[in-house]
Coordinates of C-alpha atoms and ligand atoms in Angstrom, one line a residue:
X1 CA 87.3 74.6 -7.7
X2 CA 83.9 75.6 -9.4
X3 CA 84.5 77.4 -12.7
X4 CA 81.6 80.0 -13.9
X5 CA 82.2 78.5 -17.3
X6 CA 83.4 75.0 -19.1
X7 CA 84.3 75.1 -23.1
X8 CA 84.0 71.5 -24.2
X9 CA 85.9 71.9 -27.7
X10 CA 88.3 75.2 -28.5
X11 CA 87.1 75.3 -32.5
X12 CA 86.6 79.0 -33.5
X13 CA 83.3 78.6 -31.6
X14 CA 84.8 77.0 -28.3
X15 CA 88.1 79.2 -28.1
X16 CA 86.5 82.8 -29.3
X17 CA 83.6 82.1 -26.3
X18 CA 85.9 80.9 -23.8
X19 CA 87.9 84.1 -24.2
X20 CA 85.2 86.3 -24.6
X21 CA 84.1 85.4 -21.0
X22 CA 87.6 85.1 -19.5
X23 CA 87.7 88.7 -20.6
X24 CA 84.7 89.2 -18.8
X25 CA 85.6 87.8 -15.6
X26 CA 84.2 84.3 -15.7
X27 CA 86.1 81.7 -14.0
X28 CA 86.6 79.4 -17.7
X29 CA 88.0 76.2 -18.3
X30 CA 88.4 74.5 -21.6
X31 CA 88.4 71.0 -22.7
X32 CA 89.9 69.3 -25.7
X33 CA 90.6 66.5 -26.7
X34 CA 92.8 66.9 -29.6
X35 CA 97.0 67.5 -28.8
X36 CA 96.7 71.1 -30.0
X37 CA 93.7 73.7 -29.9
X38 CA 91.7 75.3 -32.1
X39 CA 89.5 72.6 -33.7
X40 CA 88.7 71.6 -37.1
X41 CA 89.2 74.8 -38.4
X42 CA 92.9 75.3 -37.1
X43 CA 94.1 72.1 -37.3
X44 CA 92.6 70.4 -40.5
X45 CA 90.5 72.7 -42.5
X46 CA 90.1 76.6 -43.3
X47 CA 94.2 77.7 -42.2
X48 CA 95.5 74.8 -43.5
X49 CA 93.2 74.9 -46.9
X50 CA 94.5 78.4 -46.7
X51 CA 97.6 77.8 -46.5
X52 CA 97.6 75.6 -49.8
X53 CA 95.0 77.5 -51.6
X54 CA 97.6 80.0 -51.5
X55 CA 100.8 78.1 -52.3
X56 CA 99.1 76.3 -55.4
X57 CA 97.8 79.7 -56.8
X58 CA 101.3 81.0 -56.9
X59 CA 102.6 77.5 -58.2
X60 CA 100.1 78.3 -61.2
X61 CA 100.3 82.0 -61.7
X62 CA 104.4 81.4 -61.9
X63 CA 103.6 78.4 -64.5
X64 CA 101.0 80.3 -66.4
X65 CA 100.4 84.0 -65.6
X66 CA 103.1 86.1 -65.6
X67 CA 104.3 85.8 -69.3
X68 CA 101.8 88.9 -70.3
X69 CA 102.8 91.0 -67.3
X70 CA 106.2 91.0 -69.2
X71 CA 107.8 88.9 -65.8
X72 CA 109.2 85.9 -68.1
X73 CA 110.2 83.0 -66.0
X74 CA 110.8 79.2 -66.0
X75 CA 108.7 77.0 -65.7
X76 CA 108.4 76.2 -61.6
X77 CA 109.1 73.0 -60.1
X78 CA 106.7 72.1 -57.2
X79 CA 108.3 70.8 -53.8
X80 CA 105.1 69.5 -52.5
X81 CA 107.2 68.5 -49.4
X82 CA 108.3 71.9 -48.7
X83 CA 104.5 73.3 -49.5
X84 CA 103.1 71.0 -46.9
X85 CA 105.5 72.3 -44.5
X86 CA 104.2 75.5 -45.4
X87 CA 100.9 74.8 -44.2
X88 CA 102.3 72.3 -41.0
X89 CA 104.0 75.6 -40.1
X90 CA 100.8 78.0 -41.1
X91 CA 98.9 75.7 -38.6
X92 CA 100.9 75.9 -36.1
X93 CA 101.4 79.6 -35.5
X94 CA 98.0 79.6 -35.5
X95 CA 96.9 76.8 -32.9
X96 CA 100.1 78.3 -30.4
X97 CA 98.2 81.5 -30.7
X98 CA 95.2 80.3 -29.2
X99 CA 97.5 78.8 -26.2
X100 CA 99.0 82.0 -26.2
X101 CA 95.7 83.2 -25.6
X102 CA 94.1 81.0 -22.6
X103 CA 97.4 81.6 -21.0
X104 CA 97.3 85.3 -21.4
X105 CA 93.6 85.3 -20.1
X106 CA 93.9 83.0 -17.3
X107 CA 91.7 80.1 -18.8
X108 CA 92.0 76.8 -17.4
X109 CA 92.8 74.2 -20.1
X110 CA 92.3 70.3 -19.9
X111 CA 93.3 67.9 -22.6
X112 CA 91.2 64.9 -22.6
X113 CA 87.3 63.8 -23.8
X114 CA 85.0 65.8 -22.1
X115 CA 82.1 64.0 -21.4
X116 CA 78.4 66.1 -19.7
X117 CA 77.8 64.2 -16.2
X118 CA 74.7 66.1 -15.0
X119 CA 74.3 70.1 -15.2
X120 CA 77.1 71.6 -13.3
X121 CA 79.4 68.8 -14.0
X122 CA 81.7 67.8 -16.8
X123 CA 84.1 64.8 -16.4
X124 CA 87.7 64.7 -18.3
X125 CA 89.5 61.8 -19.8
X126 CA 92.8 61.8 -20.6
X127 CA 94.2 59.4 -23.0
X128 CA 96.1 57.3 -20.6
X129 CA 92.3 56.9 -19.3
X130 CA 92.6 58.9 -16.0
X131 CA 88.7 60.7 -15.1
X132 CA 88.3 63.9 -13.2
X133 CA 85.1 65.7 -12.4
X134 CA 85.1 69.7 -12.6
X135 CA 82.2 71.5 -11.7
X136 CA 81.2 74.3 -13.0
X137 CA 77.9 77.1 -13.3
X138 CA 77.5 76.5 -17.3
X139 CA 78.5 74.2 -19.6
X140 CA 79.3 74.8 -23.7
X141 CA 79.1 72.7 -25.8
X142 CA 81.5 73.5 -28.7
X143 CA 82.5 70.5 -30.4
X144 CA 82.0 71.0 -34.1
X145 CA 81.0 69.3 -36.7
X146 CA 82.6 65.8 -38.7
X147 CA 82.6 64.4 -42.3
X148 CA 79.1 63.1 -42.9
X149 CA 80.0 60.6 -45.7
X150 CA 78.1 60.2 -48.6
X151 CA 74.0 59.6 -48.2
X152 CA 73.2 56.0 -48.3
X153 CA 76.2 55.2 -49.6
X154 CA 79.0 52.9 -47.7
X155 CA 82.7 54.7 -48.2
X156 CA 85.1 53.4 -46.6
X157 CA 87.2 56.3 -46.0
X158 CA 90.8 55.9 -45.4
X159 CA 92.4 59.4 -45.9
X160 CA 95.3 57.8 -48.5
X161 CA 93.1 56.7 -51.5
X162 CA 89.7 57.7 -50.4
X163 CA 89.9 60.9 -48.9
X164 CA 88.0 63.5 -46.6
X165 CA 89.5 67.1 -46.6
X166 CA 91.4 66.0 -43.6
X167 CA 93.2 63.5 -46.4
X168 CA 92.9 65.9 -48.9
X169 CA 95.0 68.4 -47.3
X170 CA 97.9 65.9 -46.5
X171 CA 98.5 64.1 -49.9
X172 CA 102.2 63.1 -50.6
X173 CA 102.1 63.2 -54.3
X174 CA 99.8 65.0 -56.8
X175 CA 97.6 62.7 -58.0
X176 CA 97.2 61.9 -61.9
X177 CA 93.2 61.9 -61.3
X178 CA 91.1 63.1 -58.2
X179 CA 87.3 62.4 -58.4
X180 CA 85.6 64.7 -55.9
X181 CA 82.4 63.6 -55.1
X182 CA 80.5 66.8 -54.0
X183 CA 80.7 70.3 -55.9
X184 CA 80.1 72.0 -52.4
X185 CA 82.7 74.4 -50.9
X186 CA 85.5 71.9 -49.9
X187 CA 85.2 70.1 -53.0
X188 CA 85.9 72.8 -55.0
X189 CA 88.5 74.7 -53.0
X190 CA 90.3 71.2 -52.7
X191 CA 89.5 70.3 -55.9
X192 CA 91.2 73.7 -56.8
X193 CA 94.4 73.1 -55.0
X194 CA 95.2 69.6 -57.1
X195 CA 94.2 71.1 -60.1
X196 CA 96.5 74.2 -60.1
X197 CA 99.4 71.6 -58.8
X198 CA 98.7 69.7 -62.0
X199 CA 95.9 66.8 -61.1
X200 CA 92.9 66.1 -63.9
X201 CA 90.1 66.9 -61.2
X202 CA 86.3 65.6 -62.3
X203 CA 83.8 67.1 -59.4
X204 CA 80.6 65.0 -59.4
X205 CA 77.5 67.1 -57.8
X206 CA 74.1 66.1 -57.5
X207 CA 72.5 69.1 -58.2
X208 CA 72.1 70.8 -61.4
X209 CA 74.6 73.7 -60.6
X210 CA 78.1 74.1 -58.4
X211 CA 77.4 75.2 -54.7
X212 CA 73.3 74.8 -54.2
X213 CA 72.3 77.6 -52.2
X214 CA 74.0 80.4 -54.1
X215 CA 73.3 83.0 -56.1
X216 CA 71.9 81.1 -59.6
X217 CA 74.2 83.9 -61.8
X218 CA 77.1 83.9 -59.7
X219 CA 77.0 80.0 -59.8
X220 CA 76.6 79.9 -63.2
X221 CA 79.6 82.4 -63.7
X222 CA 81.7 80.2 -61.3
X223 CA 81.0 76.7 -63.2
X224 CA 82.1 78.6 -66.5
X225 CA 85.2 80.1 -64.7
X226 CA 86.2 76.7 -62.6
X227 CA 85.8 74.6 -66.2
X228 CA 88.1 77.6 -68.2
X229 CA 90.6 76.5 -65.5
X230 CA 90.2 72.6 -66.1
X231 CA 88.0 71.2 -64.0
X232 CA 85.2 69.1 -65.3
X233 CA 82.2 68.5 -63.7
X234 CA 79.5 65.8 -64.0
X235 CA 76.6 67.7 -63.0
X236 CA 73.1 66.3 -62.0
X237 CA 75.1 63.3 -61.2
X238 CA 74.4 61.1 -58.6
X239 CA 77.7 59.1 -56.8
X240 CA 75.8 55.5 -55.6
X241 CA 79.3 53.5 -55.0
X242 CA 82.8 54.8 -54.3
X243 CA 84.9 51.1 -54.2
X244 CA 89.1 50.9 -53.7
X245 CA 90.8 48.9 -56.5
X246 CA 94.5 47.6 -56.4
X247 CA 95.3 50.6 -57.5
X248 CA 93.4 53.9 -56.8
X249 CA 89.5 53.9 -56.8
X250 CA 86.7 53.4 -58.4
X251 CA 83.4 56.1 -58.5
X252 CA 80.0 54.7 -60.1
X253 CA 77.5 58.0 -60.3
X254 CA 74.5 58.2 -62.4
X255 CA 72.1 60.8 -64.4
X256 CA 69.8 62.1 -61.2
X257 CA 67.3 62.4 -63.9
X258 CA 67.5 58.1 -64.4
X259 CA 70.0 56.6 -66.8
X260 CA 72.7 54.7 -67.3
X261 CA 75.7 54.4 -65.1
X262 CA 79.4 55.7 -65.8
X263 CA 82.4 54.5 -64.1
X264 CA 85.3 56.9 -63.2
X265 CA 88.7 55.6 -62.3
X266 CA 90.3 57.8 -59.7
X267 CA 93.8 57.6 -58.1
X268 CA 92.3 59.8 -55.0
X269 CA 88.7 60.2 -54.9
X270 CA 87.9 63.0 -52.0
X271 CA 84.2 62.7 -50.5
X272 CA 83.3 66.4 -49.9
X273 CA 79.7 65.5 -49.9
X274 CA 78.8 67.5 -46.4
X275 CA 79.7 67.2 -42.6
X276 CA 77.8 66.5 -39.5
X277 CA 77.2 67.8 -35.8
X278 CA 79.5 65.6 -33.5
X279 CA 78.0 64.5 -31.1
X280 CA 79.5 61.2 -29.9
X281 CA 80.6 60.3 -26.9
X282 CA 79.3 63.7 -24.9
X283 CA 77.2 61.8 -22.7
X284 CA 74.4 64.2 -24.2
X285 CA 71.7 61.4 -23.2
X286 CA 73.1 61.0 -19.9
X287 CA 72.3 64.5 -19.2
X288 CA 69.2 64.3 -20.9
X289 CA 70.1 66.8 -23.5
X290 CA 67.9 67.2 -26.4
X291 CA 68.7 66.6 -30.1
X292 CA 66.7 68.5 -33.2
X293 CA 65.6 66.2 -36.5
X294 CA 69.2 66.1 -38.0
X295 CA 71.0 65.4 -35.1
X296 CA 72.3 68.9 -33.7
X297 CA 72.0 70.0 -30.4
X298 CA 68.7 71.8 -30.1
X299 CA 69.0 75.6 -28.4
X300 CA 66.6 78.3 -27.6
X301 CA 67.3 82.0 -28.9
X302 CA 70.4 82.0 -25.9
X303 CA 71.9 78.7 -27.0
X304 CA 70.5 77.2 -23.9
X305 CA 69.4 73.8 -24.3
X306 CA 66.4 72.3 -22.7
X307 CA 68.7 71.5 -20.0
X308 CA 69.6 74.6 -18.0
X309 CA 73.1 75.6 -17.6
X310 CA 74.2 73.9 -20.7
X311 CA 74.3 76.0 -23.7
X312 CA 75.4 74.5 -27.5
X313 CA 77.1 77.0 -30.6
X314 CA 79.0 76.5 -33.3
X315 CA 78.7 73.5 -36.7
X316 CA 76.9 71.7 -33.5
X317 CA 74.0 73.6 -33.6
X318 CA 71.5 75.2 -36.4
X319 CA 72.8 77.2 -38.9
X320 CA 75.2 77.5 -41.5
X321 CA 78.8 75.3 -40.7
X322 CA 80.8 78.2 -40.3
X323 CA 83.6 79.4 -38.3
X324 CA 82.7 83.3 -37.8
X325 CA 79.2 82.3 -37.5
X326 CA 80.7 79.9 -34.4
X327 CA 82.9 82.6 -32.8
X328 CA 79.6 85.1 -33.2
X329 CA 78.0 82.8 -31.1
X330 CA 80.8 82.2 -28.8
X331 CA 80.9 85.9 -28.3
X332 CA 77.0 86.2 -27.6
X333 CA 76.7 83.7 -25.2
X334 CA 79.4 84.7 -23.1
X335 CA 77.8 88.2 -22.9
X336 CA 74.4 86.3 -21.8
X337 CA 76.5 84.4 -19.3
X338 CA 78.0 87.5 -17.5
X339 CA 75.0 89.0 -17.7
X340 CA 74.6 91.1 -20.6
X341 CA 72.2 90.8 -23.5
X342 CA 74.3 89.0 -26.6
X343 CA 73.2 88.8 -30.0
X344 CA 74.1 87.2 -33.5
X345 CA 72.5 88.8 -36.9
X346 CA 71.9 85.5 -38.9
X347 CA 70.7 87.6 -41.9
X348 CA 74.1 88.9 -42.4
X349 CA 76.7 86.5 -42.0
X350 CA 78.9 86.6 -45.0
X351 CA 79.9 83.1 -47.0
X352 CA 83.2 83.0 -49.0
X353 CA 84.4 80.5 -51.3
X354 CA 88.4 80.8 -51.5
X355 CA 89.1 79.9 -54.9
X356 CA 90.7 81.9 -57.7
X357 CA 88.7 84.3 -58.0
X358 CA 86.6 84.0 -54.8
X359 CA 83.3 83.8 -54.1
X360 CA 81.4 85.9 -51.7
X361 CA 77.8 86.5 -50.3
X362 CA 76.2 88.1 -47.7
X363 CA 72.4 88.2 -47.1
X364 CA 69.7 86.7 -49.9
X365 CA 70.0 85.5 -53.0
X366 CA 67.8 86.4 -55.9
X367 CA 66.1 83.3 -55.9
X368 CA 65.4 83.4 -52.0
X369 CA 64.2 87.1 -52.6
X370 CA 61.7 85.5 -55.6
X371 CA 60.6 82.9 -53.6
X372 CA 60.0 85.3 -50.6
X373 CA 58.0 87.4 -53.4
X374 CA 60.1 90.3 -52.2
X375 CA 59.6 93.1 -54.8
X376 CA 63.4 94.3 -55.3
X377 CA 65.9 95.4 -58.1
X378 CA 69.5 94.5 -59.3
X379 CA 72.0 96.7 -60.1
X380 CA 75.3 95.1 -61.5
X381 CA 78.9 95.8 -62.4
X382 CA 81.4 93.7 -64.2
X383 CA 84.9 93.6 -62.9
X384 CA 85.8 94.0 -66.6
X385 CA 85.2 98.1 -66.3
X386 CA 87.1 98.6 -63.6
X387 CA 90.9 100.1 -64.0
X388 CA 92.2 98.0 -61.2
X389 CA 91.0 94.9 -62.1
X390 CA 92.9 95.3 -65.7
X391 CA 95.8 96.5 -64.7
X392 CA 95.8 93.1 -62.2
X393 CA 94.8 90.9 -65.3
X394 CA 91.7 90.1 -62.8
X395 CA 88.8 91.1 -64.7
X396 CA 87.2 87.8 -64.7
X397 CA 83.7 88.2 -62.3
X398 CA 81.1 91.1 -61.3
X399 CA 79.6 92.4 -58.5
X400 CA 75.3 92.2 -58.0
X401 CA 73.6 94.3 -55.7
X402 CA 70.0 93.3 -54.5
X403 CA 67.6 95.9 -52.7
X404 CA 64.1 96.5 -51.7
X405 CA 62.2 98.4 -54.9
X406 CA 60.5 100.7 -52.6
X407 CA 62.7 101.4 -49.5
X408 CA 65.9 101.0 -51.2
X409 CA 67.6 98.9 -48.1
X410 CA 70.3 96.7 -49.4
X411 CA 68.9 92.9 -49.0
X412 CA 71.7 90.4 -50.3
X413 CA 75.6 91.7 -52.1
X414 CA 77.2 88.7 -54.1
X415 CA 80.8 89.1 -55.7
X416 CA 83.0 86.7 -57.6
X417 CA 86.1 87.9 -58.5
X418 CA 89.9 88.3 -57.1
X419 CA 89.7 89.6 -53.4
X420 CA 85.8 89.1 -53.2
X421 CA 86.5 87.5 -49.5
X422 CA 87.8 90.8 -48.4
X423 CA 85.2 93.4 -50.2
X424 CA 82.4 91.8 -49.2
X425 CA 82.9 93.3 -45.6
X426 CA 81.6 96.7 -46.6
X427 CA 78.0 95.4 -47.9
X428 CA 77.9 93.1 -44.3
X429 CA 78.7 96.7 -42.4
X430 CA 76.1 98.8 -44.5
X431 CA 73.5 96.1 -44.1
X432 CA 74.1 95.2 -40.4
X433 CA 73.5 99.4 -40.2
X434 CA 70.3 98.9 -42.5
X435 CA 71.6 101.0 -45.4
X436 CA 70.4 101.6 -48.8
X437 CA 72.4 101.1 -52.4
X438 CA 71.8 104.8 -52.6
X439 CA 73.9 104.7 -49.0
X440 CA 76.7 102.4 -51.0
X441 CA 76.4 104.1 -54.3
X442 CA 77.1 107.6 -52.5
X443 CA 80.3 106.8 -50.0
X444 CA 83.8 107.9 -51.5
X445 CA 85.8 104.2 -52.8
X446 CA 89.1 105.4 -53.1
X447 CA 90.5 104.9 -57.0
X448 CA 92.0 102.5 -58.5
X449 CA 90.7 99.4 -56.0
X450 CA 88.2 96.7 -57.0
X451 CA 86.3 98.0 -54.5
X452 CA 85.2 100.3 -56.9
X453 CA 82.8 97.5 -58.6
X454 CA 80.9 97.2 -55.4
X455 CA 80.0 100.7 -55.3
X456 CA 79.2 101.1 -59.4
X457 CA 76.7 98.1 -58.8
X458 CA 75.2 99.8 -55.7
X459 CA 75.1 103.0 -58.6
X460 CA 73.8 100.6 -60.6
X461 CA 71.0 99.4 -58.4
X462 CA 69.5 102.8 -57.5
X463 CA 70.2 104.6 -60.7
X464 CA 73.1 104.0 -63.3
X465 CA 76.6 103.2 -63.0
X466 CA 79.1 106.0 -64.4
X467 CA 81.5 103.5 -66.1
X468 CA 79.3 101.6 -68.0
Ligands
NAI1 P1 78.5 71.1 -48.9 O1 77.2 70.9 -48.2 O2 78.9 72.5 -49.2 O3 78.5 70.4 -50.4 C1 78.2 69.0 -50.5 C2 77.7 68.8 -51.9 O4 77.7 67.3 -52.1 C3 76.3 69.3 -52.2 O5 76.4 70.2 -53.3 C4 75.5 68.0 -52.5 O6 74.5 68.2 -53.5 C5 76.6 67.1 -53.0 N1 76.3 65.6 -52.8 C6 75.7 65.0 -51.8 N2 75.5 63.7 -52.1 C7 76.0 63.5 -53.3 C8 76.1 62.3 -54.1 N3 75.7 61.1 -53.7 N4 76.6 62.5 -55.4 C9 77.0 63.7 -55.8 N5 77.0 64.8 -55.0 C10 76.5 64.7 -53.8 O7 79.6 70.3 -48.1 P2 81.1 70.4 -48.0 O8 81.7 71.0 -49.3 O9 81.6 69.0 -47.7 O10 81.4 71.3 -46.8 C11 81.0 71.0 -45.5 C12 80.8 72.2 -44.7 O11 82.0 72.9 -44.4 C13 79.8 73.2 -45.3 O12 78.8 73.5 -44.4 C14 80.7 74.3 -45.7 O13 79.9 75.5 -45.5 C15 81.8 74.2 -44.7 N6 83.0 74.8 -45.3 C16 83.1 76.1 -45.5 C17 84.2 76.6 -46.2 C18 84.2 78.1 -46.4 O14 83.4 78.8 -45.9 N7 85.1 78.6 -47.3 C19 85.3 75.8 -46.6 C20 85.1 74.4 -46.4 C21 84.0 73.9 -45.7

């Protein structure tokens, strides 16, 4: 039977777009070759990270944070077995969902490697090796993105000492010290996790700051945080050898700048050091589909790539590795493929960092607004003056508003602090709308929330803040 559609991957990208046009009357089929569905982000990274990052907070707020809320307890023990059952179980609700899903909206689903035989045709492997050819009108390709290993460097990664985040989620003990090679988003949420659970964690980072690419005061207030809570960093540091010993591993990293070399021993050393579009395997030559510079799938504005009929979204393609930007996508091109006119806003796709406190952004930073030679202006608020955030002992962070100086429009919100993740919503709804601070500034936050701060920086940024 023909199918309108073919998923090749059910990752946030693949699963959201397959559902979208199921719902929209597309014939859809969906191919993975993993047991379960759901992808990278399901299986091995964001629930299960989750799932931890959640577990180890309360782990260390019940060893060290209760005391001066007057709850006086023991010290906790930590059943690490019973935590990673936590997250086994967290994972799969979740991936059963997504079955629940296709079931519920009639979507064909094949377990197996897909592989691209021509437009129109997508052949199936399954692991006992059996092929079979389905045809369909459009092919997606959904299939994510991998660990890139470290530049130039030869890591021989074998998840148990020498660890990707797919290792670094699974560990069996805490380790005495983890070297994370990367201060990038999973090196720092992971690095997080083993700290709280009682691991010395050393983050080695190339550049000059933690997380490149954001906001140069939120990053700054985020390194001073992250080292108040233990973890030391190597900054400007360049990792050039990461070599297993009896015991453990060895890390060699040197000044960026040129210097001498330093040594770290490390009883798990987890490369966090970026991930790339995967690609193998997809017979994408075969079919004579194009790849950009870096390797990803190249699209046009409707995903389509220079093949027609098959369509790429998701870590796969351009763009920011992210999972909402991936279901976005998936959502957009299965309105293009029934017909209607689908759309992603890349300037306002917000970025969270899921540590304690969070980070969160959501349109430019300062520097890109500088560098753009933007003329704008800043309006801030500490989380220090608002109510809520002392009565939660959560006062570490602030909120920074940027917006054009003369139309006033809202260009880029950026929040550390507890529940950043979740406030930063309202400054991605005013600026998909195209509002102003003045817009932000004047609609009613309810009182006490830490909400609050996001609307005394919007304050801020067109006139003044009231509690400040
Ligand atoms: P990343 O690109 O965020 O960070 C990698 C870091 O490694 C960079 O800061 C880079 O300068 C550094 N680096 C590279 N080579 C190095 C070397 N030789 N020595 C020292 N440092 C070196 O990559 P990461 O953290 O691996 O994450 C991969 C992807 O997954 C990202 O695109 C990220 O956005 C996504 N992700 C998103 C999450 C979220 O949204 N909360 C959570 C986890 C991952």
């Amino acid at each position: 039977m023909a199918y309108d559609v073919i998923v090749i991957g059910t990752g946030p990208g693949g699963y959201v777009c397959a559902i979208k046009a199921a719902q929209l009357g597309l014939k859809t089929a969906v191919i993975e070759k993993r047991a379960t569905f759901g992808g990278t982000c399901l299986n091995i990274g964001c629930i299960p990270s989750k799932a931890l990052l959640h577990a180890s907070e309360m782990f260390h707020q019940a060893a060290h944070g209760m005391d001066a809320l007057g709850v006086e307890i023991q010290a906790p023990t930590l059943n690490l077995e019973k935590m990673m059952a936590h997250k086994d179980a967290t994972v799969k609700s979740n991936v059963d969902g997504v079955s629940y899903l296709f079931k519920k909206n009639k979507i064909d689903t094949f377990i197996g490697t897909g592989k691209l035989v021509s437009a129109g045709k997508v052949s199936v492997t399954s692991d006992s090796g059996e092929e079979q050819v389905l045809e369909t009108k459009n092919i997606v390709i959904a299939t994510g993105s991998d660990v890139a290993g470290i530049p130039g460097v030869t890591v021989d990664i074998d998840e148990k000492v020498i660890v990707s985040s797919t290792g670094g989620i699974a560990l069996d003990k805490v380790p005495g010290h983890m070297v994370v090679v990367g201060g990038g988003v999973i090196g720092l949420e992971l690095g997080s996790v083993w700290a709280r659970l009682g691991a010395k964690v050393t983050v080695v980072e190339y550049l000059d700051t933690i997380l490149g690419g954001m906001d140069g005061e939120v990053s700054k207030q985020f390194h001073r945080i992250l080292a108040k809570q233990g973890l030391d960093f190597k900054l400007g540091a360049k990792v050039t050898a990461v070599e297993k010993g009896e015991a453990g591993a060895k890390v060699t990293f040197e000044p960026v700048k040129g210097g001498e070399a330093t040594v770290l021993d490390a009883d798990i050393v987890l490369v966090a050091t970026g991930r790339k579009p995967y690609t193998a395997n997809l017979g994408l030559t075969e079919a004579g589909v194009a790849l950009d510079n870096r390797g990803r799938v190249e699209i046009d504005n409707h995903f389509q790539t220079n093949v027609p009929g098959i369509y790429a979204i998701g870590d796969v393609v351009r763009g920011p590795m992210l999972a909402h930007k991936a279901e976005d996508e998936g959502v957009a091109l299965a309105e293009i493929l029934s017909g209607q006119a689908g759309h992603v806003n890349y300037d306002v796709i917000p970025g969270v960092v899921y540590t304690q406190p969070e980070v969160a952004a959501v349109g430019k930073t300062e520097e890109e607004l500088k560098a753009a030679g933007v003329a704008y202006k800043v309006g801030k608020f500490p989380f220090s003056a608002n109510g809520r955030a002392r009565a939660m002992l959560a006062t570490d962070g602030f909120v920074k508003v940027l917006a054009d100086k003369d139309t006033d429009r809202v260009l880029g919100v950026h929040i550390i602090g507890f529940g950043a993740g979740d406030m930063i919503h309202e400054a991605a709804v005013l600026m998909e709308f195209g509002g102003s601070s003045e817009d932000l500034g004047r609609t009613c936050h309810a009182h006490p929330t830490m909400s609050e701060a996001v609307k005394e920086a919007a304050l801020a940024t067109f006139f003044k803040p009231i509690h400040m």
